Coordinates of C-alpha atoms and ligand atoms in Angstrom, one line a residue:
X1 CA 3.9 60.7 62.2
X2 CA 0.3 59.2 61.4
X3 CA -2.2 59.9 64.3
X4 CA -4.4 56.9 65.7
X5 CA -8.1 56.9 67.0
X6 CA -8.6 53.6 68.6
X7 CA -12.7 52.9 69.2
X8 CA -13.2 50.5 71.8
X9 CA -16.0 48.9 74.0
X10 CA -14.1 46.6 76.4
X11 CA -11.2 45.9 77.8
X12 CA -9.1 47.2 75.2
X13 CA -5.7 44.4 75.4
X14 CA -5.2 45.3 71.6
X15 CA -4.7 49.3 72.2
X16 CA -2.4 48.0 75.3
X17 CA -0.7 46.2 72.6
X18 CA -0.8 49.4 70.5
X19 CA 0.6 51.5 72.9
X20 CA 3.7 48.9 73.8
X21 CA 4.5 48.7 70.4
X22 CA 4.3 52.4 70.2
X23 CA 6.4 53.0 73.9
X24 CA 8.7 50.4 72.1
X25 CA 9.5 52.4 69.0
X26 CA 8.4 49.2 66.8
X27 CA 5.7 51.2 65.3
X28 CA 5.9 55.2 64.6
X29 CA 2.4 56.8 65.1
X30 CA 1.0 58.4 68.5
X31 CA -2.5 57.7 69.6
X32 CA -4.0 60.8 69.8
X33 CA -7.7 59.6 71.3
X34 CA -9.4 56.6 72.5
X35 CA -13.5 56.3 71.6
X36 CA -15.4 54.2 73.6
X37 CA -19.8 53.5 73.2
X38 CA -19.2 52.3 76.6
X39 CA -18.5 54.3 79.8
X40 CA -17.0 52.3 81.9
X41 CA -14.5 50.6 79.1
X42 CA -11.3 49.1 80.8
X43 CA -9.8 50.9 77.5
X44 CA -10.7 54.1 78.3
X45 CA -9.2 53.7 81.6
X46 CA -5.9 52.5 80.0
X47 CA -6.1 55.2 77.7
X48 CA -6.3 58.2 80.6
X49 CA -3.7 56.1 82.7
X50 CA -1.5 57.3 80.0
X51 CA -2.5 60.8 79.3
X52 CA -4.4 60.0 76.3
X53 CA -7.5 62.1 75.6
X54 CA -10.0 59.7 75.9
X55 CA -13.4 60.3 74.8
X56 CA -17.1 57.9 76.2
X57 CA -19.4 58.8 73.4
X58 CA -22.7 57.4 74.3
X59 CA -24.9 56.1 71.5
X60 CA -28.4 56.3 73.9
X61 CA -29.1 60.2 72.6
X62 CA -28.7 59.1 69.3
X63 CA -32.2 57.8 67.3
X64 CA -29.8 56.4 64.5
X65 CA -26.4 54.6 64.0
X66 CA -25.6 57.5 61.2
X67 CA -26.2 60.1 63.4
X68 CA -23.8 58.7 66.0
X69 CA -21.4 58.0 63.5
X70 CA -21.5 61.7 62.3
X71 CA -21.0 62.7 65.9
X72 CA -17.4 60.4 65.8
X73 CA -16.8 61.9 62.3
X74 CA -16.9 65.4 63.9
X75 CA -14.4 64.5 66.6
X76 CA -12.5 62.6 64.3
X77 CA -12.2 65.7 62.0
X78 CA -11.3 67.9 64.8
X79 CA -8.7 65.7 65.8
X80 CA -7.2 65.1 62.3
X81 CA -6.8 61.7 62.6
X82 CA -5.2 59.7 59.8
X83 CA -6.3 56.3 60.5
X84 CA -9.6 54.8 62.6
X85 CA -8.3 51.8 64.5
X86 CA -11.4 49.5 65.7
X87 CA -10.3 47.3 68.5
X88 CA -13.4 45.3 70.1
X89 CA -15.3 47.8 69.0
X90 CA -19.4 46.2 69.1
X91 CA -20.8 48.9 66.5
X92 CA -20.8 48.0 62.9
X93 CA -20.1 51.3 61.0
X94 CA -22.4 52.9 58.7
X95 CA -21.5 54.4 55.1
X96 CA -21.1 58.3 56.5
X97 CA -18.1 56.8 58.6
X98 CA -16.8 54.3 56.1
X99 CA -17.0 56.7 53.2
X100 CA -14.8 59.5 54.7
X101 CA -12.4 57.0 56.0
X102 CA -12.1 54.3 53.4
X103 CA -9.2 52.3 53.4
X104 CA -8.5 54.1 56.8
X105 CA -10.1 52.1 58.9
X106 CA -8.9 48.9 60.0
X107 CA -9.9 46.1 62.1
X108 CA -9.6 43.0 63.7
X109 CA -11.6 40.2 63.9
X110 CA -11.2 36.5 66.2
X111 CA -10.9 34.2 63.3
X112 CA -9.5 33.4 59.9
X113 CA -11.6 35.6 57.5
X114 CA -14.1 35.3 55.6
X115 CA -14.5 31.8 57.9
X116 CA -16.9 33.0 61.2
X117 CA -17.7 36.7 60.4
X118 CA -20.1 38.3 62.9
X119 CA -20.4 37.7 66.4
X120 CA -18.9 34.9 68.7
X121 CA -16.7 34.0 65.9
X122 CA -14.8 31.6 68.7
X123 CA -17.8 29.4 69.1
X124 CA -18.3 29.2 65.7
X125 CA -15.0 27.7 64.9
X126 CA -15.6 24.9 68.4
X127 CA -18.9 24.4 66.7
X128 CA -17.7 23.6 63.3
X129 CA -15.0 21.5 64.8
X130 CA -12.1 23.3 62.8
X131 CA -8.3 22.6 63.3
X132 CA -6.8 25.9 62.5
X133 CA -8.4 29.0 63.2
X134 CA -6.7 32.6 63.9
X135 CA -7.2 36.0 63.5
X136 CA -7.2 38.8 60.4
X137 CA -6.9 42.2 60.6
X138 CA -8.5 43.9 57.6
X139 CA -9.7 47.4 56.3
X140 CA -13.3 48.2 57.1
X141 CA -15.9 48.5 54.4
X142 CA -19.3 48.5 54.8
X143 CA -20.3 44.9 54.9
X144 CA -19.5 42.8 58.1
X145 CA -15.9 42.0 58.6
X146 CA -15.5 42.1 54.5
X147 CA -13.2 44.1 53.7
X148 CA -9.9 43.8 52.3
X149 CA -7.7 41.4 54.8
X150 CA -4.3 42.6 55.7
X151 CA -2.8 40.8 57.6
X152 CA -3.5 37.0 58.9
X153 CA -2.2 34.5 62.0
X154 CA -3.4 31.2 62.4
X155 CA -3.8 29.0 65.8
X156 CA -4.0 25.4 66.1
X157 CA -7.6 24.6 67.9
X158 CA -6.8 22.0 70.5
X159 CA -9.3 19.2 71.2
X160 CA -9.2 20.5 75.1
X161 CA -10.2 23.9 74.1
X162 CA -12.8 25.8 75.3
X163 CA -14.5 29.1 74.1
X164 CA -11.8 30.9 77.0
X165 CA -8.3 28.6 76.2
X166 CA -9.0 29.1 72.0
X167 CA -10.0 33.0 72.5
X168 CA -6.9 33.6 74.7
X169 CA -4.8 32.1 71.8
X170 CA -6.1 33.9 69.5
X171 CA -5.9 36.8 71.3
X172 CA -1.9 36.8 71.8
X173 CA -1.7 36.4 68.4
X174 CA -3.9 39.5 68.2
X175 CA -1.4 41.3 69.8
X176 CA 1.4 40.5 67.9
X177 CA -1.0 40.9 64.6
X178 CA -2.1 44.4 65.0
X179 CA 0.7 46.5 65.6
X180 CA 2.3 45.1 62.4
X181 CA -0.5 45.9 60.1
X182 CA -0.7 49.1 61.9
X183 CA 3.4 49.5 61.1
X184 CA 2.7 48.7 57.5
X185 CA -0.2 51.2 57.2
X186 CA 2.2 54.0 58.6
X187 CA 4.6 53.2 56.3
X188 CA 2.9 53.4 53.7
X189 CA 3.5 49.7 52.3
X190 CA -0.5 48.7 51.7
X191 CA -2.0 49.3 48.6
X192 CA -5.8 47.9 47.8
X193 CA -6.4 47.0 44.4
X194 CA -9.9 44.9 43.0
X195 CA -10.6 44.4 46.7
X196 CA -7.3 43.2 47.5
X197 CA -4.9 44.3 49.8
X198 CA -0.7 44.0 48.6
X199 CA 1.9 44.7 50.8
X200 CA 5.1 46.3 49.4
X201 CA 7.7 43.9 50.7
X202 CA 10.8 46.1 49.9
Ligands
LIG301 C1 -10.8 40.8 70.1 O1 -10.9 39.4 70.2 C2 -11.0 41.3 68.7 O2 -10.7 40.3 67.7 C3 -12.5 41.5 68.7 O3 -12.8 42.0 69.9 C4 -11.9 41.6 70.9 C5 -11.3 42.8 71.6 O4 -10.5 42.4 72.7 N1 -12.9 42.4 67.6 P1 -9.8 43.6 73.5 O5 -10.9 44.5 74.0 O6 -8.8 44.2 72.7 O7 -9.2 42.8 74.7

């Protein structure tokens, strides 16, 4: 069975989605550890509610983002994990992590990749007045939210909408999105080729 480290910085409603579809037998892995930059993350809390080891590792020591990421690698080596699961987590990655991990990391991002990368990818879609956007879970390389896209769901943007009503759509269909691609990746049904991702449909 694949073993999961989710890294999260807030309030972690993907790894509760992670762990349903986990309780619920629809995807086969265990979470072995939560990470968290932030120390009081609702997702570590959800993590320890459920006996999961879960880990604050606090960036402020750290005079570099490499030198915290080698501090995860470490703990992700110890705890032989097979794949990095980012969930909300506000730390883009350096080369040490992604190198190690390639094509073991994925993540998920509020929009319909490569429309609205980066940060407050919600307001970007309001602002640019789009009818559709969504959510995309891809695997991490080292650009931002650029690498290879696994899986996608689109949204309808309402006229009403707001920043809270469109990000609350998208974020059910977050939940729904991620334990899938997380069900294909344990199975074994994603291959990357020339940057881009197939799923084995058999
Ligand atoms: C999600 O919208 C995800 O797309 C983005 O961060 C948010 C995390 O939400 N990367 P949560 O902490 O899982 O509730």
């Amino acid at each position: 069975m694949k073993r999961l480290a989710v890294l999260a910085s807030g309030q972690g409603t993907n790894l509760e989605a992670i762990f349903q579809s986990i309780e619920s037998r629809k995807v086969a892995a265990e979470v072995g550890l939560v990470i968290s930059d932030r120390q009081k993350a609702p997702a570590l809390t959800r993590a320890r509610q459920r006996g999961v080891n879960a880990k604050f590792v606090d960036p402020r020591p750290f005079t570099s983002r490499e030198q915290y990421d080698r501090a995860l690698l470490e703990i992700l080596r110890q705890e032989q994990v097979d794949l990095v699961v980012l969930a909300g987590f506000m730390r883009l990655l350096s080369p040490v992590l992604v190198s190690e991990f390639y094509l073991r990391i994925m993540n998920i991002h509020p929009s319909l990749l490569p429309a609205f990368p980066g940060l407050n990818a919600v307001e970007q879609a309001l602002t640019h007045g789009v009818k559709v956007s969504g959510c995309t879970v891809h695997f991490v390389d080292e650009g931002l939210d650029s690498g290879p896209v696994i899986l996608q769901e689109a949204v309808p943007v309402l006229q009403i909408d707001t920043v809270e009503t469109l990000h609350q759509r998208i974020h059910a269909a977050e939940h729904r999105l991620y334990p899938l691609a997380i069900d294909l990746y344990c199975r074994s049904k994603l291959t990357v080729k020339g940057g881009r991702c197939y799923i084995d449909e058999t």
